[in-house]
Coordinates of C-alpha atoms in Angstrom, one line a residue:
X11 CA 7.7 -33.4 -3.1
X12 CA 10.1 -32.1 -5.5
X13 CA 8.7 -30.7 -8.8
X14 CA 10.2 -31.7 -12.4
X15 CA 11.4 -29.2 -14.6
X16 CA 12.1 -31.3 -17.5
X17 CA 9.6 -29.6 -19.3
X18 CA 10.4 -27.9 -22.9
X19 CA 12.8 -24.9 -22.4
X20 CA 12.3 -21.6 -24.6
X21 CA 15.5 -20.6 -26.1
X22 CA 16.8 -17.1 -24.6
X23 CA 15.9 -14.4 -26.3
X24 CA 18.3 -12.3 -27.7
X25 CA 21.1 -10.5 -25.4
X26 CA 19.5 -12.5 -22.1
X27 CA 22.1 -13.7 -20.1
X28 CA 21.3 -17.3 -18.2
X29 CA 20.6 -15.9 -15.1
X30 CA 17.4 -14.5 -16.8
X31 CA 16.9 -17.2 -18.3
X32 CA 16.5 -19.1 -15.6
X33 CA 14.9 -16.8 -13.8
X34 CA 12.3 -16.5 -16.6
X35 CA 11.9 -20.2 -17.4
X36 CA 10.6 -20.7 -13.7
X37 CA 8.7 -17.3 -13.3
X38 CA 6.6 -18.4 -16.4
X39 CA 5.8 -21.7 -15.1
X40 CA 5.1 -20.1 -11.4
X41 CA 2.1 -17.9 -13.1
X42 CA 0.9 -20.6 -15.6
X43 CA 0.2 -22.9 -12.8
X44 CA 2.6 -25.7 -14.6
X45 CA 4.5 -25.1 -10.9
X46 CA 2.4 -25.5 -8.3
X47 CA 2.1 -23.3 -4.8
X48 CA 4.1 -25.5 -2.0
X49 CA 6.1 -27.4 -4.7
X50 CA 9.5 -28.1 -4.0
X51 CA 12.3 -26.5 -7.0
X52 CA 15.2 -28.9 -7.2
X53 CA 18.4 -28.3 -6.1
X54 CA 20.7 -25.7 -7.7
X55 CA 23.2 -28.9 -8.1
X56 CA 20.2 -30.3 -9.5
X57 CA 18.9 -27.9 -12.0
X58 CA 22.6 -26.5 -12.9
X59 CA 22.9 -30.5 -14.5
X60 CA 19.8 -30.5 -16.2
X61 CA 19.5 -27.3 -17.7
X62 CA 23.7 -27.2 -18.1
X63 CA 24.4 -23.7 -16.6
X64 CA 26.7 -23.2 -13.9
X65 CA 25.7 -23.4 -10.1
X66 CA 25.9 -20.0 -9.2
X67 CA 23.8 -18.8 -12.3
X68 CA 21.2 -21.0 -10.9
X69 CA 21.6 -19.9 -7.4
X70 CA 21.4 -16.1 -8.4
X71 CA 18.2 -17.1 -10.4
X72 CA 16.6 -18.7 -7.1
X73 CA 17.7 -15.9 -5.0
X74 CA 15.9 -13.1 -7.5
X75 CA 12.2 -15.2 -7.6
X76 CA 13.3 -15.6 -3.4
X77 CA 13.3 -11.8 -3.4
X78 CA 10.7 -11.3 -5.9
X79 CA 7.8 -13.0 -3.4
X80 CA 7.8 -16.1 -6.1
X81 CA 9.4 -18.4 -4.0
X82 CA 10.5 -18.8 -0.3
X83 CA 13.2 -20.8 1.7
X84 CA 16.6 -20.6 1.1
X85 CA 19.9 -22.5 -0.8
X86 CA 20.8 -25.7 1.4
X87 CA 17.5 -25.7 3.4
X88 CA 14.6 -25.8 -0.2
X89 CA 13.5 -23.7 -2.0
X90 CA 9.7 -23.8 -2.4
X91 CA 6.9 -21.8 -4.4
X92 CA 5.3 -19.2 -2.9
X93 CA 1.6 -20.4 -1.3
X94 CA 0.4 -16.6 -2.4
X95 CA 1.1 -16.1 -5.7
X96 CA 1.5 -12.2 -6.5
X97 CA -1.5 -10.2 -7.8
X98 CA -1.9 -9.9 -11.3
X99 CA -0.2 -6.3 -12.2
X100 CA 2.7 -7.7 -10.0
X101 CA 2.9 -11.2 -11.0
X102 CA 3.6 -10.9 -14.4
X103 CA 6.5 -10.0 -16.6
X104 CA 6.5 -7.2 -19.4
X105 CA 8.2 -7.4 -22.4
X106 CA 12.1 -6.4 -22.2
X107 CA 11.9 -7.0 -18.2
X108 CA 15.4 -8.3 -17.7
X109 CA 15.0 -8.5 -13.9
X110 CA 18.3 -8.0 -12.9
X111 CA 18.6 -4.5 -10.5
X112 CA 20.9 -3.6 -8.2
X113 CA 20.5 -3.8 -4.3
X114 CA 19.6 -1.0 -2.4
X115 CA 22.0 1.6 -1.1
X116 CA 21.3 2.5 2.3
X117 CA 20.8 0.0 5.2
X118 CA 19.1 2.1 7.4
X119 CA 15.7 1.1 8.4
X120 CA 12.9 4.2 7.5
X121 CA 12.5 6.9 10.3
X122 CA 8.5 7.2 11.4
X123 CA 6.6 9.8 9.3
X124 CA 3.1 8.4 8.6
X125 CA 1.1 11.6 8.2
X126 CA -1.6 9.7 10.0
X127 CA 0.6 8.5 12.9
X128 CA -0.3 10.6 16.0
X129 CA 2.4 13.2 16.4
X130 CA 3.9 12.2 19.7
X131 CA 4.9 15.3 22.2
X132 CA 8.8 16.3 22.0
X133 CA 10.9 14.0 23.4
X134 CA 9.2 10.3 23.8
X135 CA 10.1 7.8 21.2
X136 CA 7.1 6.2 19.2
X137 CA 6.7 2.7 19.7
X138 CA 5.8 0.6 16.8
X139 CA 4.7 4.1 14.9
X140 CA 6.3 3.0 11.2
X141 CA 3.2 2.9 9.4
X142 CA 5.6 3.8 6.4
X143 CA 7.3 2.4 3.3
X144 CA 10.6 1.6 4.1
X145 CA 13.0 3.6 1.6
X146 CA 15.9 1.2 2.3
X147 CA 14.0 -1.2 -0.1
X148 CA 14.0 1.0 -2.7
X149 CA 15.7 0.6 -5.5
X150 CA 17.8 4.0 -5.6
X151 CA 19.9 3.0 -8.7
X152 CA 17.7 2.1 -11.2
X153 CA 15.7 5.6 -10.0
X154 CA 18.9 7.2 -10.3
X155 CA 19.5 6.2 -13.9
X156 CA 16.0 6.8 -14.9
X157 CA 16.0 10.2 -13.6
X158 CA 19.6 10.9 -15.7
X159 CA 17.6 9.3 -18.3
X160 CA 14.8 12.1 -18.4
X161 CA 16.7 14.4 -17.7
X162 CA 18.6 13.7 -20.7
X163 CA 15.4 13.3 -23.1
X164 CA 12.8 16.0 -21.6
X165 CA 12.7 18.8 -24.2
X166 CA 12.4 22.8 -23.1
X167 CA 8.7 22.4 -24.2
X168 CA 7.6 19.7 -21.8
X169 CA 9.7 21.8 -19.3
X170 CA 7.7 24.7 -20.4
X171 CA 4.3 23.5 -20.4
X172 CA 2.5 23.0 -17.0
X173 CA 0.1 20.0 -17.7
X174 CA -2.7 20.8 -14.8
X175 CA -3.9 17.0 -15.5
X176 CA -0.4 15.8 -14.8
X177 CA 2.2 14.6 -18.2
X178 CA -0.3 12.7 -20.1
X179 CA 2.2 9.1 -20.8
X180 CA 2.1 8.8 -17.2
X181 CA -1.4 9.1 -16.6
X182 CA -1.6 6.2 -19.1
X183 CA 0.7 3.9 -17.4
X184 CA -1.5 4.8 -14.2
X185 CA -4.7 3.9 -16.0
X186 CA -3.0 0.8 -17.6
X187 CA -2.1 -0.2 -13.8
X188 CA -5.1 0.1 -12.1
X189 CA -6.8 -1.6 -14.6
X190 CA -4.8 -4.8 -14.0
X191 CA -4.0 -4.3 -10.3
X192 CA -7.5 -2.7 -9.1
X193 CA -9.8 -3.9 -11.5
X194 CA -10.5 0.0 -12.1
X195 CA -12.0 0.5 -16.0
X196 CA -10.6 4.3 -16.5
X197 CA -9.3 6.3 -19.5
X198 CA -6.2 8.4 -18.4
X199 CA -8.7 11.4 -19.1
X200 CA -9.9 10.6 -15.7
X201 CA -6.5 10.4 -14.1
X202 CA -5.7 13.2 -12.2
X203 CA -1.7 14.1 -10.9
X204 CA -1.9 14.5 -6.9
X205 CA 1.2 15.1 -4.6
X206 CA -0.7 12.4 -2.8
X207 CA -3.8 11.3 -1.0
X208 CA -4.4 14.3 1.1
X209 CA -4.0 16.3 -2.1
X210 CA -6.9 14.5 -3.4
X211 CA -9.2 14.8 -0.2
X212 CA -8.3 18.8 -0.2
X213 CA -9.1 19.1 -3.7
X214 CA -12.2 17.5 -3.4
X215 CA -13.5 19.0 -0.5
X216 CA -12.5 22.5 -2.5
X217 CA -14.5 21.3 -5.2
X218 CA -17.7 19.5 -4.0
X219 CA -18.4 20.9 -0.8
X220 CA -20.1 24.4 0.4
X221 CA -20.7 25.9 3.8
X222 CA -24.0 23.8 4.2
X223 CA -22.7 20.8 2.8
X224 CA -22.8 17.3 5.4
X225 CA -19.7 15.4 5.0
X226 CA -19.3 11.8 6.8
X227 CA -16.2 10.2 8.0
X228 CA -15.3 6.8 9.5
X229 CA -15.2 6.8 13.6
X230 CA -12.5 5.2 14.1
X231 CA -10.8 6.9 10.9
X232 CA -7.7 8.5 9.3
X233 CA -6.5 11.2 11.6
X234 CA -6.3 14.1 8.5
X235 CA -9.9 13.9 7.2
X236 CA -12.0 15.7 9.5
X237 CA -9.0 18.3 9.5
X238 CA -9.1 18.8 6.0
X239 CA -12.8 18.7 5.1
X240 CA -13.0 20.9 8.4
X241 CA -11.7 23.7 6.6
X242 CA -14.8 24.2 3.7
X243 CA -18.0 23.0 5.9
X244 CA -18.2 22.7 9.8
X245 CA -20.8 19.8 9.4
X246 CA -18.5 17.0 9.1
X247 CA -19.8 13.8 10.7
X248 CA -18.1 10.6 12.4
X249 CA -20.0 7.5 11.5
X250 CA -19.1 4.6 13.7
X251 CA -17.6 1.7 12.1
X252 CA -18.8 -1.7 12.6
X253 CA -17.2 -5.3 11.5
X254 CA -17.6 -4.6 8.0
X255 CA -16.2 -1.0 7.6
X256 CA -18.2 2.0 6.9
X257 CA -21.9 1.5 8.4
X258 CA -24.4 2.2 5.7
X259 CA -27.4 2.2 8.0
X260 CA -26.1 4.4 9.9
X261 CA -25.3 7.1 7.2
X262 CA -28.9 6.6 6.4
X263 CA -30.1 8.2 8.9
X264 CA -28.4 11.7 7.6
X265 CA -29.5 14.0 5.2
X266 CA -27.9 16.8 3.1
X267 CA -25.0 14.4 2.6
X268 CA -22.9 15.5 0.1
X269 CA -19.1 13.6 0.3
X270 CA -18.1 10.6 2.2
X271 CA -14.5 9.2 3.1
X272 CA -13.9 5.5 3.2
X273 CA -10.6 3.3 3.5
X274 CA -12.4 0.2 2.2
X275 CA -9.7 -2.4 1.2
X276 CA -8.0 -1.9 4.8
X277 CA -9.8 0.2 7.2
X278 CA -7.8 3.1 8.7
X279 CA -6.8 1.9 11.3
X280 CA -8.5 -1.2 12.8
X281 CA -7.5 -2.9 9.6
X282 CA -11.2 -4.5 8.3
X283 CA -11.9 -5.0 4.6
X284 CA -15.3 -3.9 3.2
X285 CA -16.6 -7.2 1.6
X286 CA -18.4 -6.6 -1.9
X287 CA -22.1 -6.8 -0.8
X288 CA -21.3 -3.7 2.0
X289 CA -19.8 -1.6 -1.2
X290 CA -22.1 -2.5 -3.5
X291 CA -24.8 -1.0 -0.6
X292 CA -22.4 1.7 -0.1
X293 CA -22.5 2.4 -3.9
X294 CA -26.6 2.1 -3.8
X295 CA -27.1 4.4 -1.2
X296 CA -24.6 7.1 -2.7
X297 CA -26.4 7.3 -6.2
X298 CA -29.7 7.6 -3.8
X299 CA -28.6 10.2 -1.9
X300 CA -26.6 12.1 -4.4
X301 CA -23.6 12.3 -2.9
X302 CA -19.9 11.6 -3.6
X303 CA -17.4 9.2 -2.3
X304 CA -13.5 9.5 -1.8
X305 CA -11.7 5.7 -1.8
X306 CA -8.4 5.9 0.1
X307 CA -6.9 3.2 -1.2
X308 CA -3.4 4.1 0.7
X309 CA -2.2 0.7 1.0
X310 CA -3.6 -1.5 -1.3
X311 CA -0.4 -3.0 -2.8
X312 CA 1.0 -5.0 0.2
X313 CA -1.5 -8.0 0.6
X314 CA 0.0 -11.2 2.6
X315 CA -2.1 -13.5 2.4
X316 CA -4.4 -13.7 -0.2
X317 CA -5.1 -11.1 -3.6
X318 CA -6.9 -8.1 -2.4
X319 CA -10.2 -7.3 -3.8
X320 CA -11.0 -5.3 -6.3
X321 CA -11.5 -1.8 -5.6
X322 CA -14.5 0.2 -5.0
X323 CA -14.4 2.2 -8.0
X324 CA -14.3 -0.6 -10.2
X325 CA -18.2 -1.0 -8.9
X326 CA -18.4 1.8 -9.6
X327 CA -21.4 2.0 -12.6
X328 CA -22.9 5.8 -11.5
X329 CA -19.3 7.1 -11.3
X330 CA -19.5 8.5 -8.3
X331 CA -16.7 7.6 -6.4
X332 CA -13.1 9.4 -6.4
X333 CA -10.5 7.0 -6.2
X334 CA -7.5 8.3 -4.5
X335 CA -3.9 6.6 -4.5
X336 CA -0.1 7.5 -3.8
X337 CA 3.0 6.3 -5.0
X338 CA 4.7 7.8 -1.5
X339 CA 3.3 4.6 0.4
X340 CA 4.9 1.9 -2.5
X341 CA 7.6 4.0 -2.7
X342 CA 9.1 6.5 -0.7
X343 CA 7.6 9.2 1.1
X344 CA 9.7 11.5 -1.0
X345 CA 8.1 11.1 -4.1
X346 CA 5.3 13.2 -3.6
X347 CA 3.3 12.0 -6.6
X348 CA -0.4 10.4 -6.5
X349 CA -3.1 10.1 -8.2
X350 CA -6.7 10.7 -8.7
X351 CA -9.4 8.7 -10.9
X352 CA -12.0 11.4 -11.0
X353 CA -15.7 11.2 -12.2
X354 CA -16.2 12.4 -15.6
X355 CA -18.0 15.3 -15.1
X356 CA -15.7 16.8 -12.3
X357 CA -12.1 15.9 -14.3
X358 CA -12.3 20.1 -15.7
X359 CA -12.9 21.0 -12.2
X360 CA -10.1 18.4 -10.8
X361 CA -7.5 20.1 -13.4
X362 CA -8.7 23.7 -12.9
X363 CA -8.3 23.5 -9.1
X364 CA -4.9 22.3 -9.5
X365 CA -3.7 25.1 -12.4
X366 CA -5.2 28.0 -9.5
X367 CA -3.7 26.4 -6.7
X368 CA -0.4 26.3 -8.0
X369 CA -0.1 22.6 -7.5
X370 CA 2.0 20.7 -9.8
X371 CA 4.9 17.5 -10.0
X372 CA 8.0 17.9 -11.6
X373 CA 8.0 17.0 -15.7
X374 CA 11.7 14.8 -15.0
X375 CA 10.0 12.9 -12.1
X376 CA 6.6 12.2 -13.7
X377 CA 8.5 11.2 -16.8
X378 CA 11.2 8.8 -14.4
X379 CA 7.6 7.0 -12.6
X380 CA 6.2 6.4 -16.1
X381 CA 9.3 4.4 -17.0
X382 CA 9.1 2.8 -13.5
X383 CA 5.8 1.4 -14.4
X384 CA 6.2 0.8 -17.9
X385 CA 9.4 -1.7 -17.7
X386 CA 8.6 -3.8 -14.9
X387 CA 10.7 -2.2 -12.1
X388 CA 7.6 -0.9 -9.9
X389 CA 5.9 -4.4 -9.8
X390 CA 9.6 -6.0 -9.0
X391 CA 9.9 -3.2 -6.2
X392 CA 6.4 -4.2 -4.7
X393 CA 7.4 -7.6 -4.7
X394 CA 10.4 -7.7 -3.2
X395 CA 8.9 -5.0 -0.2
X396 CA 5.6 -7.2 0.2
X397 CA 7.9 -10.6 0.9
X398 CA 9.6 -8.2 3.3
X399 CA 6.9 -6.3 5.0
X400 CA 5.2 -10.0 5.1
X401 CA 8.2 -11.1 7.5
X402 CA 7.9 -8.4 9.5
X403 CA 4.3 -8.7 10.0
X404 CA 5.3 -12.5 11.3
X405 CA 7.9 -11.5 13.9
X406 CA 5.5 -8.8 15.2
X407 CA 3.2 -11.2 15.6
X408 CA 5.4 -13.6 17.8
X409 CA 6.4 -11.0 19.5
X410 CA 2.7 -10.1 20.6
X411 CA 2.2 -13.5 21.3
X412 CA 5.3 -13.5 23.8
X413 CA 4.0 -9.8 25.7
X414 CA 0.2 -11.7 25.9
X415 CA 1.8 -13.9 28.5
X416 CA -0.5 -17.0 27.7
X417 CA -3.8 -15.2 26.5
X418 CA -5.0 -15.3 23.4
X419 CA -3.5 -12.9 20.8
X420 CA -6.6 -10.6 19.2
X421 CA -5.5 -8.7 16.2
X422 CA -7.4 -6.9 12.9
X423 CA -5.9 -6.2 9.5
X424 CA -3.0 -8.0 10.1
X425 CA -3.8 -9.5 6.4
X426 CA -2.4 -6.1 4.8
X427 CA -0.9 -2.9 5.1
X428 CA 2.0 -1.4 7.0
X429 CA -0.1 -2.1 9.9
X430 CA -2.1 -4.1 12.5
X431 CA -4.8 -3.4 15.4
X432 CA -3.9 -5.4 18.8
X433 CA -6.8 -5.5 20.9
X434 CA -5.1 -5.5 24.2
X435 CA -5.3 -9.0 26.5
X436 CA -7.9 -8.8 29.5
X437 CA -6.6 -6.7 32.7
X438 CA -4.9 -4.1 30.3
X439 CA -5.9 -0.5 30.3
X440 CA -4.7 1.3 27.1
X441 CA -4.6 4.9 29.6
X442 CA -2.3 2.9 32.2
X443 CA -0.3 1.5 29.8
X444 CA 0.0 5.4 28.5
X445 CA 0.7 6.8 31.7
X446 CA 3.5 4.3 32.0
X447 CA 5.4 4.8 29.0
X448 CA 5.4 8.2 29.3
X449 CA 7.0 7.7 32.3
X450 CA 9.4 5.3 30.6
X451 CA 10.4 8.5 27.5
X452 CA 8.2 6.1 25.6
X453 CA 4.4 6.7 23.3
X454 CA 2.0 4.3 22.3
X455 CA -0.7 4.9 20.0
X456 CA -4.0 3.5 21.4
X457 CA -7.0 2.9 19.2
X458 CA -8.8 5.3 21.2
X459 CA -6.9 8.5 19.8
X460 CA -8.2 7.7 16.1
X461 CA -12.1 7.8 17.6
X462 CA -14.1 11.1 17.7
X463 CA -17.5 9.6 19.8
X464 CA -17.0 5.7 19.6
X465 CA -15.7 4.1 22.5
X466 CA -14.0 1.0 21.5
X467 CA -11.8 -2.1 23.7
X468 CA -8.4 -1.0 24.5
X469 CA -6.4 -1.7 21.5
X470 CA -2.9 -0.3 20.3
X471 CA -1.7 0.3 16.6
X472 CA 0.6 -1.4 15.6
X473 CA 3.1 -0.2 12.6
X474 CA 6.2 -2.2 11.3
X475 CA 6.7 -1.7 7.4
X476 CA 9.1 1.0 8.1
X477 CA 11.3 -0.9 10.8
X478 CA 14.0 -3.8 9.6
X479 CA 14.0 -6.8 12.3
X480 CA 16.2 -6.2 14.9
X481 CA 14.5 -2.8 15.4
X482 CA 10.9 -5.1 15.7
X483 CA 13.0 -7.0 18.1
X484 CA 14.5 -4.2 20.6
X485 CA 10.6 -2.0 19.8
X486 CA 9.1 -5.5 20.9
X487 CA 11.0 -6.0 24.0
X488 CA 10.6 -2.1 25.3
X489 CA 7.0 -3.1 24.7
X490 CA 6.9 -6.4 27.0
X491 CA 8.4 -4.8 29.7
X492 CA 5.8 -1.8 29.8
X493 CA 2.5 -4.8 29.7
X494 CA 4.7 -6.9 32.5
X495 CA 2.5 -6.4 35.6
X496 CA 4.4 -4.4 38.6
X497 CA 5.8 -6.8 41.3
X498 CA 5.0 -5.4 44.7
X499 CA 7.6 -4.9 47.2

């Protein structure tokens, strides 16, 4: 059914040109509920009358809320609003957010670089191994401008003066962010400056741990950790996962536990999400046991089909969890700028441990990101890449349905992320299907090579953020071909 919009119309606002108006008039209504999810927008011929603007202003209106994640169809087919509204930080607009941004340069889809995608030997091409933002989407001229911008403003004192913490404005905006995003209470005093998430686990492992100290990581888990905390105490433990995430009982049964690693809001890599009554045990035991607790939250931003939960930290009443974030997944892997919340009473140690490790993020960049966040263009970014990433997930899941010849198609964390767990049909083995692509110049990456002592079903991870259709197309095809059975003869 088509909706009405004869409803009373704000007059622009000084210097807004109709196409934000427009755009604003039905954004507004989108978030207030007065349109609701599924409804049907009139026609641009339709609402060009009514509102008496011109056609085109009105299509290029209905194409920005298209690519914005409000709405979805197309001009000449409907144009309807979106059944998953965007998450609050991203949702809304912010005072002087015009909306209008130019398209992105470069057309080339994002080349594989995950730092927790299995490094394939020289030579085969990695199948399906874009767990990665795709930099194509990015707008590269509004960061282009707001990096003349700073350049322009940053004064030889700022340029001067190494802030360990990271530049204090942005740490606000960060705060500000995860506040309304995450649901994370923090003071940018607790905001630490990271060149990304394994920054955070290195410095926290330098900080917290000693020789004797027990550390526990998930089993299956992000490839890096047990690297990293490897390096300041040999007594780092794989706990086995079960449907909920990090098992609780099982870390139980360890003592001298001093820092754990979880990926609650999408599991790293089979994809599950730690309900609430699993943290809030996690949290429990942790204040028991006096220990501390690094959240990867590396994707958290790119939801599809329904708001993500809060985060752990913002459960978080005994402050002892280390919430760790990075701009490079939203992004670009460029960027090299994360962040940190940190406990109160290690935020010293946090900004110490960066000042004698000589870590630090440029002033113009730090100063480019708090703009970034602070006008509107980072939630319009994550918009505009979620709708995308959202369609990608959807032909990849055709296209598994296609290669699982008839059987039913078993997948986790397909909700989220850059990417998804496919638990392989019946009849396939995950070291045949190995052996074969090798043989073909080709590498997979089974489930199995993320697992230190668990032994799960054969599955293979599956990335697409980073790859633009018709490379999901020509990946899923290669991939077909290597699960079609062998004729004989």
């Amino acid at each position: 059914m088509e909706s009405s919009l004869d409803l009373p119309q704000e007059s622009p606002r000084e210097g807004e040109s109709k196409q934000s108006w427009v755009y604003r008039q039905i954004q507004e209504r989108i978030l207030k509920g007065a349109l609701a999810s599924g409804a049907r927008l009139p026609s641009t011929r339709s609402l060009s009358q009514r509102w008496r603007v011109s056609r085109s202003t009105v299509e290029a209106a209905y194409d920005q809320l298209r690519g914005e994640g409000y709405t979805t169809g197309a001009v000449g087919s409907g144009t309807y609003v979106s059944a998953i509204i965007p998450d609050n930080f991203f949702r809304r607009g912010l005072p002087g957010d015009s909306g209008g941004h130019a398209a992105s340069e470069s057309k080339r889809p994002a080349q594989p670089g995950r730092a927790d995608t299995p490094r394939a030997t020289p030579g085969p091409e990695p199948l399906f191994a874009a767990r990665t933002a795709d930099a194509s989407l990015f707008p590269m001229a509004t960061w282009r401008k707001g990096l003349m911008t700073s350049a322009q403003r940053v004064t030889p004192d700022q340029l001067a003066n190494e802030e360990s913490q990271g530049w204090l404005p942005l740490r606000e905006q960060i705060a500000r962010y995860l506040g309304t995003a995450r649901g994370i209470s923090c003071h940018a005093d607790q905001v630490v400056i990271l060149t990304g998430i394994r920054d955070g686990l290195d410095l926290s492992a330098r900080i917290l741990l000693s020789r004797q100290d027990k550390v526990l990581v998930e089993d299956p888990g992000y490839l890096n950790a047990m690297p990293l905390f490897s390096q300041f105490t040999s007594r780092v433990v794989p706990i086995a996962i079960d449907e909920h995430g990090f098992s609780v009982a099982r870390a139980r049964r360890h003592r001298g536990v001093k820092l754990v690693h979880v990926t609650p809001a999408h599991q790293s890599p089979t994809g599950v999400t730690m309900p609430v009554s699993r943290r809030l045990e996690l949290l429990a035991w942790a204040k028991q046991a006096d220990c501390w607790i690094i959240e990867d939250d590396y994707d958290s931003e790119f939801n599809y089909d329904s708001a993500p939960l809060a985060a752990l930290k913002s459960l978080d009443t005994a402050d002892r969890v280390i919430h760790c974030g990075s701009f490079n997944k939203t992004m670009f892997n460029a960027l090299r700028i994360g962040y940190a919340v940190v406990p109160k009473r290690w935020v010293s140690a946090f900004s110490r441990a960066r000042h004698t490790t000589g870590r630090s993020n440029s002033m113009i960049e730090q100063m480019t990101l708090a703009g970034f966040l602070e006008d509107g263009s980072f939630a319009r970014h994550v918009r505009k890449a979620r709708a995308v990433y959202a369609q990608r997930r959807d032909v990849v899941m055709r296209l598994l349905a296609q290669a699982a010849a008839g059987e039913p198609v078993r997948t986790s964390g397909e909700h989220a992320g850059f990417h998804l767990l496919w638990w392989l049909p019946p009849g396939q083995d995950a070291h045949v299907l190995r052996d074969r692509a090798r043989a073909r110049g080709l590498a997979l990456q089974p489930v199995a090579d993320y697992c230190r002592r668990v032994d799960l079903p054969a599955g293979l991870v599956i990335g697409y953020s980073g790859l633009d259709e018709p490379e999901i197309m020509r990946q899923g095809a290669l991939l077909q071909a290597l699960l079609a059975r062998p004729t004989a003869g």
